Amino acid sequence: MTAVLDLAAAAALLREHPRVLVACHESPDGDALGSLIGMGMSLRNAGWDVVLWAPGDAPLPADYLWLGLEGTTRTPPADAAERLLLALDCGSAERLGSDGPATVAAAAASINLDHHADNTKFAGLNLVDAVSPCTTILVLRLLRELDITITLDVAEALYVGIITDTGRFMYANASAESHRVAAELIDLGVDPAEIFRRLYEGKPAARVELTARILSSLELRLDGRLAVAYVTIADLDATKASESDSEGVIDALRSIAGVEVAALVREPRAGEGQFHKCSLRSAQPTVDVARIAHAGGGGGHTLAAGFALDGPAADVVSLIEREMTRA
Ligand code: 5GP
Ligand code: MN
């Protein structure tokens, strides 16, 4: 089942605004970047004046550079207030980074297209379908509403969102719809084996070395119900890997027998204060990690969520343990 979204209202608003700022959440993943590129390129091809904004200053993940991220800005453009802001895969204005809330407030108009159940409906027009396995499927629905032809580049970007947010069709959100839309994109020319190669093969050795270091920090807590590992700045410096190279390591933590919650805690870089970022994954359908993330001021989905805490790593772990032992 898909939610009824006011796609017609979004299409009408877009047609009223020839200048658009398309944005995704900070620390973007495959769904965020696939949505950004798929939507942005399509609007540009159809004649809109488009700026692509991927908030944050950490380098964009190398796995997705082939999508065509070169023209993406990391800070809102000077004329942001004259543009319609189209936020993709963002649960809140804060997920657009430190400039997010002010940029949303000042925009000529704003649309929030997303699939997070905890979405705060922060825009003028909110299209939130928490049942959708990823945002790129919602992007495709909006592009169809706009009668925009899907090019192969765009189809590939949208396919990436499906692949990454469904864990290659293996998570609980890998619905029949996700397979059906994937099939439609394959009919448009997407080559799954080629996308697999671009996303998951040919990785620098540094990534495997980083993975080894992270996994060696594994702690099993609460009688093995909680698996925690740490990414330290020393790990990144020693391996010359980047923070986004740690994406996927958390799946190894989740795969351990008896584990209910997997947590990956990232040490902040110098100048980032004490903000430890924490990714959470649930290994059991009955365990809701979004609840834990909310307790830490973050958010996300039932099975995949995250938060950032101003304090030492030990405080991050205590918060998770406290939430997991709460009756
Ligand atoms: P990841 O662990 O892959 O960074 O994020 C998993 C999920 O949790 C994604 O849906 C992401 O949007 C959400 N998430 C991660 N970190 C945060 C955070 O600090 N705040 C909020 N609201 N959501 C987060
Ligand atoms: Mn997503």
XYZ file of N, CA, C and O and ligand atoms in Angstrom, residues 25 29-32 35 88-90 114-116 132-136 161 164-165 173 301, ligand 2:
89
model
N 19.402 15.218 2.909
C 19.899 15.335 4.288
C 21.424 15.285 4.363
O 22.085 14.782 3.464
N 23.119 9.369 2.245
C 23.301 7.971 1.858
C 22.844 7.799 0.401
O 22.562 8.793 -0.299
N 22.715 6.562 -0.041
C 22.381 6.307 -1.439
C 20.994 6.810 -1.811
O 20.774 7.279 -2.939
N 20.063 6.721 -0.868
C 18.702 7.187 -1.163
C 18.666 8.708 -1.257
O 18.024 9.282 -2.151
N 19.377 9.368 -0.338
C 19.413 10.839 -0.352
C 20.053 11.345 -1.643
O 19.501 12.225 -2.319
N 18.015 10.431 -4.802
C 16.856 11.331 -4.909
C 17.283 12.702 -5.417
O 16.649 13.281 -6.311
N 14.463 16.459 0.031
C 14.254 15.040 -0.264
C 14.893 14.160 0.814
O 16.055 14.379 1.189
N 14.145 13.182 1.306
C 14.667 12.194 2.268
C 15.059 12.837 3.600
O 15.888 12.303 4.324
N 14.467 13.988 3.926
C 14.799 14.736 5.144
C 13.648 14.649 6.125
O 12.560 15.137 5.823
N 9.344 12.802 1.435
C 10.141 11.956 2.343
C 9.382 10.703 2.742
O 8.158 10.604 2.568
N 10.120 9.753 3.332
C 9.509 8.500 3.790
C 9.833 8.177 5.252
O 9.698 7.028 5.657
N 10.276 9.162 6.032
C 10.543 8.911 7.458
C 9.252 9.056 8.269
O 8.581 10.088 8.184
N 6.655 3.970 2.128
C 7.548 3.829 0.972
C 8.921 3.348 1.436
O 9.481 3.884 2.388
N 9.483 2.340 0.762
C 10.781 1.818 1.192
C 11.922 2.817 1.013
O 12.949 2.703 1.671
N 11.744 3.802 0.162
C 12.818 4.776 -0.070
C 12.207 6.044 -0.655
O 11.056 6.040 -1.099
N 13.008 7.104 -0.678
C 12.511 8.369 -1.232
C 12.555 8.365 -2.752
O 11.735 9.032 -3.395
N 13.507 7.608 -3.354
C 13.590 7.691 -4.826
C 12.301 7.192 -5.492
O 11.956 7.660 -6.577
N 18.689 4.382 -4.872
C 17.937 4.607 -3.633
C 17.217 3.343 -3.181
O 17.174 3.024 -1.991
N 19.958 0.687 -1.928
C 20.634 0.972 -0.660
C 19.646 0.991 0.510
O 19.939 0.442 1.559
N 18.462 1.569 0.348
C 17.538 1.639 1.490
C 16.858 0.302 1.787
O 16.383 0.093 2.914
N 11.599 -3.665 4.585
C 10.886 -2.726 3.701
C 10.986 -3.116 2.223
O 10.542 -2.370 1.354
N 14.224 5.494 11.121
C 13.210 4.459 10.922
C 13.275 3.440 12.067
O 14.240 3.393 12.816
Mn 15.795 7.112 2.676
